[in-house]
Amino acid sequence: MLHNKRVKIKEIVQSDDERQQVVVMGWVRTKRESKNVSFITLNDGSCIQNIQVVCYSDEFSEDFLKRVSTGACIEVTGAIIPSQGTEQKYDFRAKYIEIFGESDANVYPLQPKKHSLEFLREVMHLRHRTNTFSAIVRVRHEMIYGVHSFFHQRGFVNIHTPIISASDAEGAGELFTVSTLNLQNIPKNEKGEVDFTQDFFKKKANLSVSGQLEGELMAMGMGEIYTFGPTFRAENSNTTRHLAEFWMVEPEMAFYDLEDNMNLAESLLKYLLKNALQNCKDDLEFLHKRHQEEEQTKKQEERASMGLLEKIQFVLQNPFIRTTYSEAYEILKNCSHNKKKKFKFPIEDWGVDFQSEHERYLVEKHFQSPVIVTQYPKHIKAFYMRQNDDDKTVAAMDILFPGIGEMVGGSQREERLEKLLQRMKELKMDEKALWWYLDTRRFGTNIHSGFGLGFERFMQFVTGMGNIRDVIPFPRTPGSVDF
Ligand code: 4AD
Ligand code: MG
């Protein structure tokens, strides 16, 4: 029973007690040696703070301490006593050290110096042993917990929607096929197409791009549900905001119209941000400083106008601005940025899909606030969104965030069978394949709504990290599936 006697560093840091005998286990961050004494900084992942272990040379031999190098895993038994130095209140005076696992400092990739984020992506199996990544992982945990507690408090039921699916909810066709067919010898039908009837599921299957369709089935009966699972998109976009595997929070609610939907999304985001400030204080302060240092390396005009903590406070304290697609389109079309041809994709005709440069112009330059854009043109949105009377727009909503662009996508759903069928026909979708989805409109249909929050994009906002690869422990992106 090794762990029974272990005290976590977090507990030591939080209490003000002197203690005669404490056992701490963790990984060595650095070691500093002077004539009579060595200092080992130890971290166990429980908090951002390290503990400073003091070893006197009359109690530990030089040869032994040599083996306690950066990266090693050790157990220290010792006493917590008031520090003689000025850096921290308490020292941890070692009486006995057991080395669990040595680490050859000559080859250990994490040297006691600042490493670039790019380098740390090459050693993803170790990067959570740095301050930055351990802080991100702890904040991520707190936010996951927050998602569940938010919905639980409101009586939502959590659903595990399937990861393997035969449908493409978003219709964007960015699917990873799931198959057990022999790639060396793929069966074909008379038309020369792959014969999926011989495959495991007897039809073409893929990794799910969204749990929404099953979420809708469950909402029509359970009332308010949410799913929070991994989703997969094979879009070949190597950007700082796209992953091939990402986590999405998707609530789906019967009896909610578009406005109820927006209100829920705004409450969720604010609830999570409030939790982050309350429960991740030390980690956020560290990430705030890291963000500030990073901004200093940028050109003046590219620097963020607010620090991480100010930005979070700002979003918490101000209502999100709500605007329609048409209003946003007018703003973009008439702004001097567009007139001076500074957008890569100029805004000309009504109906164009906004690119991330447009979304960021709206939130960062024009409104300087998170913005909820509603009533998008129907031809740029998915088939399930509720059609408005103008016959041109749908009851969609996207939430755009500074520095990120689109963070949430959702809508009121088309609950009218005829309208839904007509839209599917226009899009040449196979009605038969979605018979079960259409049944909800046949049996007890009603107004309902939902949205999807891209969890990693949200994590980028809370942690101030510029690249989405740095807010999930093991990112999957085009060409990269290691670890
Ligand atoms: O806007 P999207 O495609 O919406 C849906 O999938 C709906 N079925 C959700 C729903 O209504 N239940 O995706 C939702 C969010 C986006 O706003 C974005 O934050 C995130 O998911 N997202 C991605 N995040 C990381 N990498 C990607 N490749 C992403 N694609 C979308
Ligand atoms: Mg979207």
Coordinates of C-alpha atoms and ligand atoms in Angstrom, one line a residue:
M1 CA 0.0 0.0 0.0
L2 CA 2.4 2.6 -1.3
H3 CA 0.0 5.5 -1.8
N4 CA -1.5 5.3 1.6
K5 CA 1.4 7.1 3.2
R6 CA 1.8 9.7 0.4
V7 CA 0.8 13.3 0.9
K8 CA 0.1 15.3 -2.2
I9 CA 2.2 18.5 -2.7
K10 CA -1.1 20.5 -3.1
E11 CA -2.1 19.6 0.4
I12 CA 1.3 20.7 1.8
V13 CA 1.2 24.0 -0.2
Q14 CA -2.3 24.8 1.0
S15 CA -1.7 24.1 4.7
D16 CA 0.4 26.3 6.9
D17 CA 1.5 23.6 9.3
E18 CA 5.0 22.5 10.2
R19 CA 5.2 18.8 10.2
Q20 CA 7.8 16.4 11.6
Q21 CA 7.3 13.5 9.2
V22 CA 5.8 13.7 5.7
V23 CA 6.2 11.4 2.7
V24 CA 6.0 13.0 -0.8
M25 CA 6.3 11.2 -4.1
G26 CA 7.0 13.0 -7.5
W27 CA 9.3 13.8 -10.4
V28 CA 12.4 15.9 -10.1
R29 CA 12.2 19.2 -12.0
T30 CA 15.6 20.6 -11.2
K31 CA 18.5 20.1 -8.8
R32 CA 20.8 22.8 -7.6
E33 CA 24.0 21.8 -5.7
S34 CA 26.1 24.0 -3.4
K35 CA 28.8 23.1 -0.9
N36 CA 26.9 21.7 2.0
V37 CA 23.5 21.4 0.6
S38 CA 21.5 20.4 -2.5
F39 CA 18.0 21.7 -3.4
I40 CA 15.7 19.5 -5.4
T41 CA 12.5 20.9 -6.8
L42 CA 9.8 18.2 -6.9
N43 CA 6.4 18.1 -8.6
D44 CA 3.7 15.5 -8.4
G45 CA 1.1 16.9 -10.8
S46 CA -1.3 17.8 -8.0
C47 CA -0.7 21.6 -8.4
I48 CA 1.4 24.1 -10.2
Q49 CA 3.7 24.6 -7.2
N50 CA 6.8 22.5 -6.6
I51 CA 8.1 21.6 -3.3
Q52 CA 11.7 22.4 -2.5
V53 CA 13.5 19.5 -1.0
V54 CA 16.6 20.4 1.0
C55 CA 19.3 17.7 1.3
Y56 CA 22.4 18.3 3.6
S57 CA 25.6 16.7 2.4
D58 CA 26.3 15.1 5.7
E59 CA 23.1 13.1 5.4
F60 CA 23.3 12.2 1.6
S61 CA 26.4 11.2 -0.2
E62 CA 27.4 12.9 -3.4
D63 CA 27.1 9.7 -5.4
F64 CA 23.6 9.1 -4.2
L65 CA 22.5 12.6 -5.0
K66 CA 23.9 12.3 -8.5
R67 CA 21.3 9.7 -9.2
V68 CA 18.5 12.0 -8.2
S69 CA 18.6 14.0 -11.5
T70 CA 16.0 15.9 -13.6
G71 CA 13.2 13.5 -14.6
A72 CA 13.8 10.9 -11.9
C73 CA 10.9 9.7 -9.8
I74 CA 11.5 9.7 -6.0
E75 CA 9.9 9.3 -2.6
V76 CA 11.1 11.8 0.0
T77 CA 10.5 11.4 3.7
G78 CA 11.2 14.5 5.7
A79 CA 10.0 17.5 7.8
I80 CA 8.3 20.7 6.8
I81 CA 10.1 23.5 8.5
P82 CA 10.1 27.3 8.1
S83 CA 12.3 28.3 5.2
Q84 CA 15.6 30.2 5.7
G85 CA 15.5 31.4 2.1
T86 CA 13.1 34.1 0.9
E87 CA 11.5 32.3 -2.1
Q88 CA 9.1 30.2 -0.2
K89 CA 7.6 30.0 3.3
Y90 CA 8.5 26.4 4.0
D91 CA 11.3 24.0 3.1
F92 CA 11.0 20.3 3.0
R93 CA 14.0 18.9 4.8
A94 CA 14.8 15.4 3.5
K95 CA 15.6 12.7 6.0
Y96 CA 15.3 9.8 3.6
I97 CA 15.0 9.5 -0.1
E98 CA 14.1 6.4 -2.1
I99 CA 14.7 6.5 -5.9
F100 CA 11.8 4.7 -7.7
G101 CA 13.1 5.4 -11.2
E102 CA 16.3 7.1 -12.3
S103 CA 16.4 9.4 -15.4
D104 CA 19.6 9.9 -17.4
A105 CA 19.9 13.7 -17.5
N106 CA 22.1 13.5 -20.6
V107 CA 19.2 12.1 -22.7
Y108 CA 16.1 13.2 -20.8
P109 CA 14.3 15.5 -23.3
L110 CA 13.0 18.0 -20.7
Q111 CA 16.0 20.1 -19.7
P112 CA 15.6 22.6 -16.8
K113 CA 15.1 25.5 -19.3
K114 CA 12.3 27.0 -21.4
H115 CA 11.3 24.8 -24.3
S116 CA 9.3 25.9 -27.3
L117 CA 5.7 24.6 -27.7
E118 CA 6.8 23.2 -31.0
F119 CA 9.5 21.1 -29.4
L120 CA 7.2 20.0 -26.7
R121 CA 4.8 18.6 -29.3
E122 CA 7.6 16.2 -30.3
V123 CA 7.7 14.9 -26.8
M124 CA 4.0 14.7 -26.0
H125 CA 4.6 11.7 -23.8
L126 CA 6.4 13.9 -21.4
R127 CA 5.1 17.4 -21.9
H128 CA 2.6 17.2 -19.0
R129 CA 5.7 17.2 -16.8
T130 CA 6.1 20.9 -17.6
N131 CA 4.3 23.8 -15.8
T132 CA 2.4 24.9 -18.9
F133 CA 1.0 21.5 -19.8
S134 CA 0.2 20.3 -16.3
A135 CA -1.7 23.5 -15.7
I136 CA -3.7 23.0 -19.0
V137 CA -4.5 19.4 -18.1
R138 CA -5.8 20.4 -14.6
V139 CA -7.9 23.2 -16.1
R140 CA -9.2 20.8 -18.7
H141 CA -10.3 18.4 -16.0
E142 CA -12.0 21.2 -14.0
M143 CA -13.9 22.3 -17.2
I144 CA -15.0 18.7 -18.0
Y145 CA -16.3 18.4 -14.4
G146 CA -18.0 21.8 -14.9
V147 CA -19.8 20.7 -18.0
H148 CA -21.3 17.7 -16.1
S149 CA -22.2 19.7 -13.0
F150 CA -23.8 22.5 -15.1
F151 CA -26.2 20.0 -16.8
H152 CA -26.7 17.8 -13.8
Q153 CA -27.9 20.8 -11.8
R154 CA -30.4 21.6 -14.5
G155 CA -31.8 18.1 -14.6
F156 CA -30.3 17.2 -18.0
V157 CA -29.6 13.5 -18.6
N158 CA -26.2 12.5 -20.0
I159 CA -26.3 10.2 -23.0
H160 CA -23.5 8.3 -24.6
T161 CA -24.3 8.6 -28.3
P162 CA -22.6 6.1 -30.6
I163 CA -19.1 6.7 -31.9
I164 CA -19.6 4.5 -35.0
S165 CA -22.4 5.7 -37.2
A166 CA -23.8 5.2 -40.7
S167 CA -25.0 8.8 -41.1
D168 CA -23.2 12.1 -41.8
A169 CA -25.1 14.5 -39.5
E170 CA -23.5 17.6 -40.8
G171 CA -23.6 16.6 -44.5
A172 CA -20.1 17.9 -45.0
G173 CA -18.7 14.5 -46.0
E174 CA -15.6 14.8 -43.8
L175 CA -15.9 11.2 -42.7
F176 CA -13.4 8.6 -41.5
T177 CA -14.7 5.2 -42.8
V178 CA -14.8 2.3 -40.3
S179 CA -14.3 -0.9 -42.1
T180 CA -12.9 -4.4 -41.6
L181 CA -12.6 -5.0 -45.4
N182 CA -9.3 -6.4 -46.6
L183 CA -7.5 -3.3 -48.0
Q184 CA -5.5 -5.6 -50.3
N185 CA -8.6 -7.0 -51.9
I186 CA -11.6 -4.7 -51.6
P187 CA -14.8 -6.3 -52.9
K188 CA -16.6 -4.3 -55.6
N189 CA -20.2 -4.5 -56.9
E190 CA -21.3 -4.5 -60.6
K191 CA -21.0 -0.7 -60.7
G192 CA -17.4 -0.9 -59.7
E193 CA -18.1 0.6 -56.3
V194 CA -16.9 -0.7 -53.0
D195 CA -19.3 -3.4 -51.9
F196 CA -20.0 -2.5 -48.3
T197 CA -22.6 -5.2 -47.9
Q198 CA -19.7 -7.5 -47.4
D199 CA -18.3 -5.3 -44.6
F200 CA -18.7 -5.7 -40.8
F201 CA -21.8 -3.6 -40.5
K202 CA -23.2 -4.7 -44.0
K203 CA -23.2 -1.0 -45.0
K204 CA -20.8 1.9 -45.1
A205 CA -20.0 3.1 -41.6
N206 CA -18.0 6.0 -40.3
L207 CA -16.7 7.7 -37.1
S208 CA -19.4 10.1 -35.9
V209 CA -19.0 13.8 -36.7
S210 CA -21.6 14.7 -34.1
G211 CA -23.9 13.0 -31.6
Q212 CA -26.7 15.4 -32.5
L213 CA -29.1 13.1 -34.4
E214 CA -29.2 10.5 -31.7
G215 CA -29.3 13.4 -29.2
E216 CA -32.5 14.6 -30.8
L217 CA -34.1 11.1 -30.6
M218 CA -33.4 11.0 -26.9
A219 CA -34.6 14.6 -26.2
M220 CA -37.9 13.6 -27.8
G221 CA -38.9 11.6 -24.8
M222 CA -36.3 12.5 -22.1
G223 CA -36.8 16.2 -22.5
E224 CA -33.4 17.7 -21.9
I225 CA -30.3 15.6 -22.6
Y226 CA -26.6 16.2 -23.4
T227 CA -23.8 14.2 -24.9
F228 CA -20.1 15.0 -24.4
G229 CA -18.0 12.7 -26.5
P230 CA -15.3 12.5 -29.1
T231 CA -16.2 13.5 -32.6
F232 CA -14.2 12.9 -35.8
R233 CA -13.7 15.0 -38.9
A234 CA -11.4 14.1 -41.8
E235 CA -11.2 17.6 -43.1
N236 CA -7.6 18.2 -44.2
S237 CA -7.2 21.6 -42.6
N238 CA -3.9 22.1 -40.9
T239 CA -5.0 25.1 -38.8
T240 CA -4.5 26.2 -35.2
R241 CA -8.3 25.5 -34.7
H242 CA -8.9 22.1 -36.2
L243 CA -8.4 18.6 -34.9
A244 CA -9.3 15.4 -36.6
E245 CA -10.5 14.1 -33.2
F246 CA -12.1 16.6 -30.8
W247 CA -14.6 16.6 -28.0
M248 CA -18.0 18.2 -28.4
V249 CA -20.6 19.1 -25.7
E250 CA -24.0 18.7 -27.3
P251 CA -27.2 19.4 -25.4
E252 CA -30.5 18.8 -27.0
M253 CA -33.7 20.2 -25.5
A254 CA -37.4 19.6 -26.2
F255 CA -39.5 22.8 -25.8
Y256 CA -36.6 25.2 -26.4
D257 CA -36.7 27.7 -29.2
L258 CA -33.7 29.5 -30.6
E259 CA -33.7 32.1 -27.9
D260 CA -33.8 29.5 -25.1
N261 CA -31.0 27.8 -26.9
M262 CA -28.8 30.9 -27.0
N263 CA -29.5 31.6 -23.4
L264 CA -28.5 28.1 -22.4
A265 CA -25.2 28.3 -24.4
E266 CA -24.3 31.7 -22.9
S267 CA -25.0 30.4 -19.3
L268 CA -22.9 27.3 -19.9
L269 CA -19.9 29.3 -21.2
K270 CA -20.2 31.8 -18.3
Y271 CA -20.6 29.0 -15.7
L272 CA -17.5 27.3 -17.0
L273 CA -15.4 30.5 -17.0
K274 CA -16.6 31.4 -13.5
N275 CA -15.5 27.9 -12.3
A276 CA -12.2 28.3 -14.0
L277 CA -11.5 31.6 -12.1
Q278 CA -12.7 30.1 -8.8
N279 CA -11.2 26.7 -8.9
C280 CA -8.1 27.0 -11.1
K281 CA -6.7 30.2 -9.6
D282 CA -3.0 29.2 -9.5
D283 CA -3.0 27.5 -12.8
L284 CA -4.7 30.4 -14.5
E285 CA -2.3 32.9 -13.0
F286 CA 0.5 30.9 -14.4
L287 CA -1.1 30.7 -17.8
H288 CA -1.8 34.4 -17.7
K289 CA 1.9 35.2 -17.2
R290 CA 2.8 32.7 -19.9
H291 CA 0.4 34.4 -22.3
Q292 CA 1.7 37.8 -21.4
E293 CA 5.3 36.7 -22.1
E294 CA 4.2 35.2 -25.4
E295 CA 2.5 38.5 -26.4
Q296 CA 5.6 40.4 -25.7
T297 CA 7.4 38.5 -28.5
K298 CA 4.8 39.6 -31.0
K299 CA 4.7 42.8 -33.0
Q300 CA 2.8 45.7 -31.2
E301 CA -0.1 45.6 -33.6
E302 CA -0.6 41.9 -33.3
R303 CA -0.7 41.8 -29.5
A304 CA -3.9 41.0 -27.7
S305 CA -5.5 44.0 -26.2
M306 CA -6.3 42.1 -22.9
G307 CA -4.4 39.7 -20.7
L308 CA -5.9 36.2 -20.2
L309 CA -7.5 37.0 -16.9
E310 CA -8.9 40.3 -18.0
K311 CA -10.3 38.6 -21.1
I312 CA -12.1 36.0 -19.1
Q313 CA -13.5 38.6 -16.7
F314 CA -14.7 40.7 -19.6
V315 CA -16.6 37.8 -21.2
L316 CA -18.1 36.9 -17.8
Q317 CA -19.3 40.4 -17.0
N318 CA -20.8 41.4 -20.4
P319 CA -23.8 40.0 -22.2
F320 CA -22.9 38.4 -25.5
I321 CA -23.9 40.6 -28.4
R322 CA -26.7 39.1 -30.6
T323 CA -26.9 39.9 -34.3
T324 CA -28.3 38.3 -37.4
Y325 CA -26.3 37.1 -40.4
S326 CA -27.8 39.9 -42.5
E327 CA -26.7 42.5 -40.1
A328 CA -23.2 41.0 -39.8
Y329 CA -23.1 40.8 -43.6
E330 CA -23.8 44.5 -43.9
I331 CA -21.1 45.4 -41.3
L332 CA -18.5 43.2 -43.1
K333 CA -19.5 44.4 -46.6
N334 CA -19.3 48.1 -45.7
C335 CA -16.2 48.0 -43.4
S336 CA -13.1 49.8 -44.6
H337 CA -11.2 46.5 -44.3
N338 CA -13.4 45.0 -47.0
K339 CA -13.3 48.1 -49.2
K340 CA -9.6 48.2 -49.0
K341 CA -9.5 44.5 -50.1
K342 CA -7.8 43.4 -46.9
F343 CA -9.8 40.2 -46.5
K344 CA -8.4 37.2 -48.3
F345 CA -12.0 36.3 -49.2
P346 CA -13.8 39.7 -50.0
I347 CA -17.4 40.0 -48.9
E348 CA -19.6 40.6 -51.9
D349 CA -23.0 39.0 -52.3
W350 CA -25.4 38.1 -49.5
G351 CA -25.2 34.4 -48.8
V352 CA -21.5 33.9 -48.6
D353 CA -20.3 31.7 -45.7
F354 CA -18.1 33.7 -43.3
Q355 CA -14.5 32.7 -43.1
S356 CA -12.6 32.8 -39.8
E357 CA -11.1 36.2 -40.9
H358 CA -14.6 37.6 -41.1
E359 CA -15.7 36.1 -37.8
R360 CA -12.6 37.5 -36.1
Y361 CA -13.1 40.9 -37.6
L362 CA -16.7 41.0 -36.2
V363 CA -15.7 39.9 -32.6
E364 CA -12.2 41.5 -32.3
K365 CA -12.5 44.7 -34.3
H366 CA -16.2 45.6 -34.7
F367 CA -18.0 44.4 -31.6
Q368 CA -15.1 43.6 -29.3
S369 CA -17.1 41.0 -27.5
P370 CA -18.4 37.5 -28.0
V371 CA -21.2 37.6 -30.6
I372 CA -24.1 35.3 -31.4
V373 CA -24.9 35.4 -35.0
T374 CA -28.4 34.0 -35.9
Q375 CA -30.6 33.4 -39.0
Y376 CA -28.0 32.2 -41.5
P377 CA -28.7 31.6 -45.2
K378 CA -30.1 28.0 -45.4
H379 CA -27.8 26.9 -48.2
I380 CA -24.7 27.2 -46.0
K381 CA -26.2 25.3 -43.1
A382 CA -27.2 21.7 -42.4
F383 CA -30.5 20.1 -43.4
Y384 CA -31.9 19.8 -39.9
M385 CA -32.1 23.5 -39.1
R386 CA -35.6 25.1 -38.8
Q387 CA -36.5 27.1 -41.9
N388 CA -37.7 30.6 -41.5
D389 CA -40.8 32.1 -43.3
D390 CA -38.6 34.2 -45.6
D391 CA -37.6 30.9 -47.3
K392 CA -34.0 32.1 -47.3
T393 CA -32.7 31.7 -43.8
V394 CA -32.8 29.1 -41.0
A395 CA -33.0 29.5 -37.2
A396 CA -29.2 28.8 -36.7
M397 CA -26.9 30.3 -34.2
D398 CA -23.1 30.4 -34.1
I399 CA -21.2 31.8 -31.1
L400 CA -18.0 33.6 -32.1
F401 CA -15.3 34.3 -29.7
P402 CA -12.3 36.7 -29.8
G403 CA -9.1 35.0 -30.8
I404 CA -11.0 31.8 -31.7
G405 CA -13.8 32.5 -34.2
E406 CA -16.6 29.9 -34.1
M407 CA -16.8 28.2 -30.7
V408 CA -20.5 27.0 -30.8
G409 CA -22.7 26.0 -33.6
G410 CA -26.4 25.2 -33.1
S411 CA -30.0 25.8 -34.1
Q412 CA -33.6 25.3 -33.5
R413 CA -34.4 22.0 -35.3
E414 CA -36.9 21.6 -38.2
E415 CA -39.8 19.8 -36.4
R416 CA -42.2 19.9 -39.3
L417 CA -42.1 16.7 -41.3
E418 CA -43.0 18.2 -44.7
K419 CA -40.5 21.0 -44.4
L420 CA -37.8 18.6 -43.4
L421 CA -38.6 16.1 -46.2
Q422 CA -38.7 19.0 -48.7
R423 CA -35.2 20.2 -47.6
M424 CA -33.8 16.7 -47.7
K425 CA -35.1 16.4 -51.3
E426 CA -33.5 19.6 -52.3
L427 CA -30.2 18.4 -50.9
K428 CA -30.6 15.0 -52.6
M429 CA -30.5 13.2 -49.2
D430 CA -31.6 9.6 -48.9
E431 CA -34.9 9.7 -46.9
K432 CA -34.8 5.9 -46.2
A433 CA -31.4 6.0 -44.5
L434 CA -32.8 8.5 -42.0
W435 CA -36.2 6.9 -41.4
W436 CA -35.6 6.7 -37.7
Y437 CA -34.8 10.4 -37.5
L438 CA -37.9 11.3 -39.5
D439 CA -40.0 9.2 -37.2
T440 CA -39.5 11.7 -34.4
R441 CA -41.3 14.2 -36.6
R442 CA -44.0 11.6 -37.2
F443 CA -44.6 10.6 -33.6
G444 CA -45.0 13.4 -31.2
T445 CA -42.9 16.1 -32.8
N446 CA -42.4 19.5 -31.2
I447 CA -40.2 22.5 -31.1
H448 CA -36.7 21.6 -30.0
S449 CA -33.2 23.0 -30.2
G450 CA -29.6 22.2 -29.4
F451 CA -26.0 23.2 -30.0
G452 CA -22.5 21.9 -30.1
L453 CA -19.6 23.4 -28.2
G454 CA -16.2 22.6 -29.5
F455 CA -14.5 21.7 -26.2
E456 CA -10.9 22.3 -27.4
R457 CA -11.8 25.7 -28.9
F458 CA -13.2 26.6 -25.5
M459 CA -10.1 25.3 -23.8
Q460 CA -8.0 27.6 -26.1
F461 CA -10.0 30.5 -24.8
V462 CA -9.7 29.7 -21.1
T463 CA -6.0 28.9 -21.3
G464 CA -4.9 31.5 -23.8
M465 CA -3.2 28.9 -26.0
G466 CA -2.9 29.8 -29.6
N467 CA -2.7 26.3 -31.0
I468 CA -5.5 23.7 -30.5
R469 CA -2.8 21.0 -30.5
D470 CA -1.8 22.3 -27.0
V471 CA -5.1 22.0 -25.2
I472 CA -5.7 18.2 -25.7
P473 CA -3.0 15.8 -24.3
F474 CA -2.7 13.7 -27.5
P475 CA -3.9 15.7 -30.6
R476 CA -4.8 14.0 -33.9
T477 CA -4.2 16.1 -37.0
P478 CA -3.5 15.4 -40.6
G479 CA -0.3 13.4 -40.8
S480 CA 0.0 13.0 -37.0
V481 CA -1.3 10.1 -34.9
D482 CA 1.7 9.3 -32.8
F483 CA 1.6 8.7 -29.0
Ligands
4AD1 O1 -20.7 23.7 -36.1 P1 -20.5 22.2 -36.0 O2 -20.1 21.4 -37.1 O3 -21.9 21.7 -35.4 C1 -22.3 20.4 -35.3 O4 -21.7 19.4 -35.4 C2 -23.7 20.3 -34.7 N1 -24.2 18.9 -35.0 C3 -23.7 20.6 -33.3 C4 -25.1 20.5 -32.6 O5 -25.9 21.4 -32.9 N2 -25.3 19.6 -31.8 O6 -19.5 21.9 -34.8 C5 -19.7 22.4 -33.5 C6 -18.5 23.0 -32.9 C7 -17.9 24.2 -33.7 O7 -18.6 25.3 -33.4 C8 -16.5 24.2 -33.3 O8 -16.3 24.8 -32.0 C9 -16.2 22.7 -33.1 O9 -17.4 22.0 -32.9 N3 -15.5 22.1 -34.2 C10 -14.2 21.7 -34.2 N4 -13.3 21.8 -33.2 C11 -12.0 21.3 -33.4 N5 -11.7 20.8 -34.6 C12 -12.6 20.7 -35.6 N6 -12.2 20.1 -36.8 C13 -13.9 21.2 -35.4 N7 -15.0 21.2 -36.2 C14 -15.9 21.8 -35.4
MG2 MG -20.5 25.2 -37.5

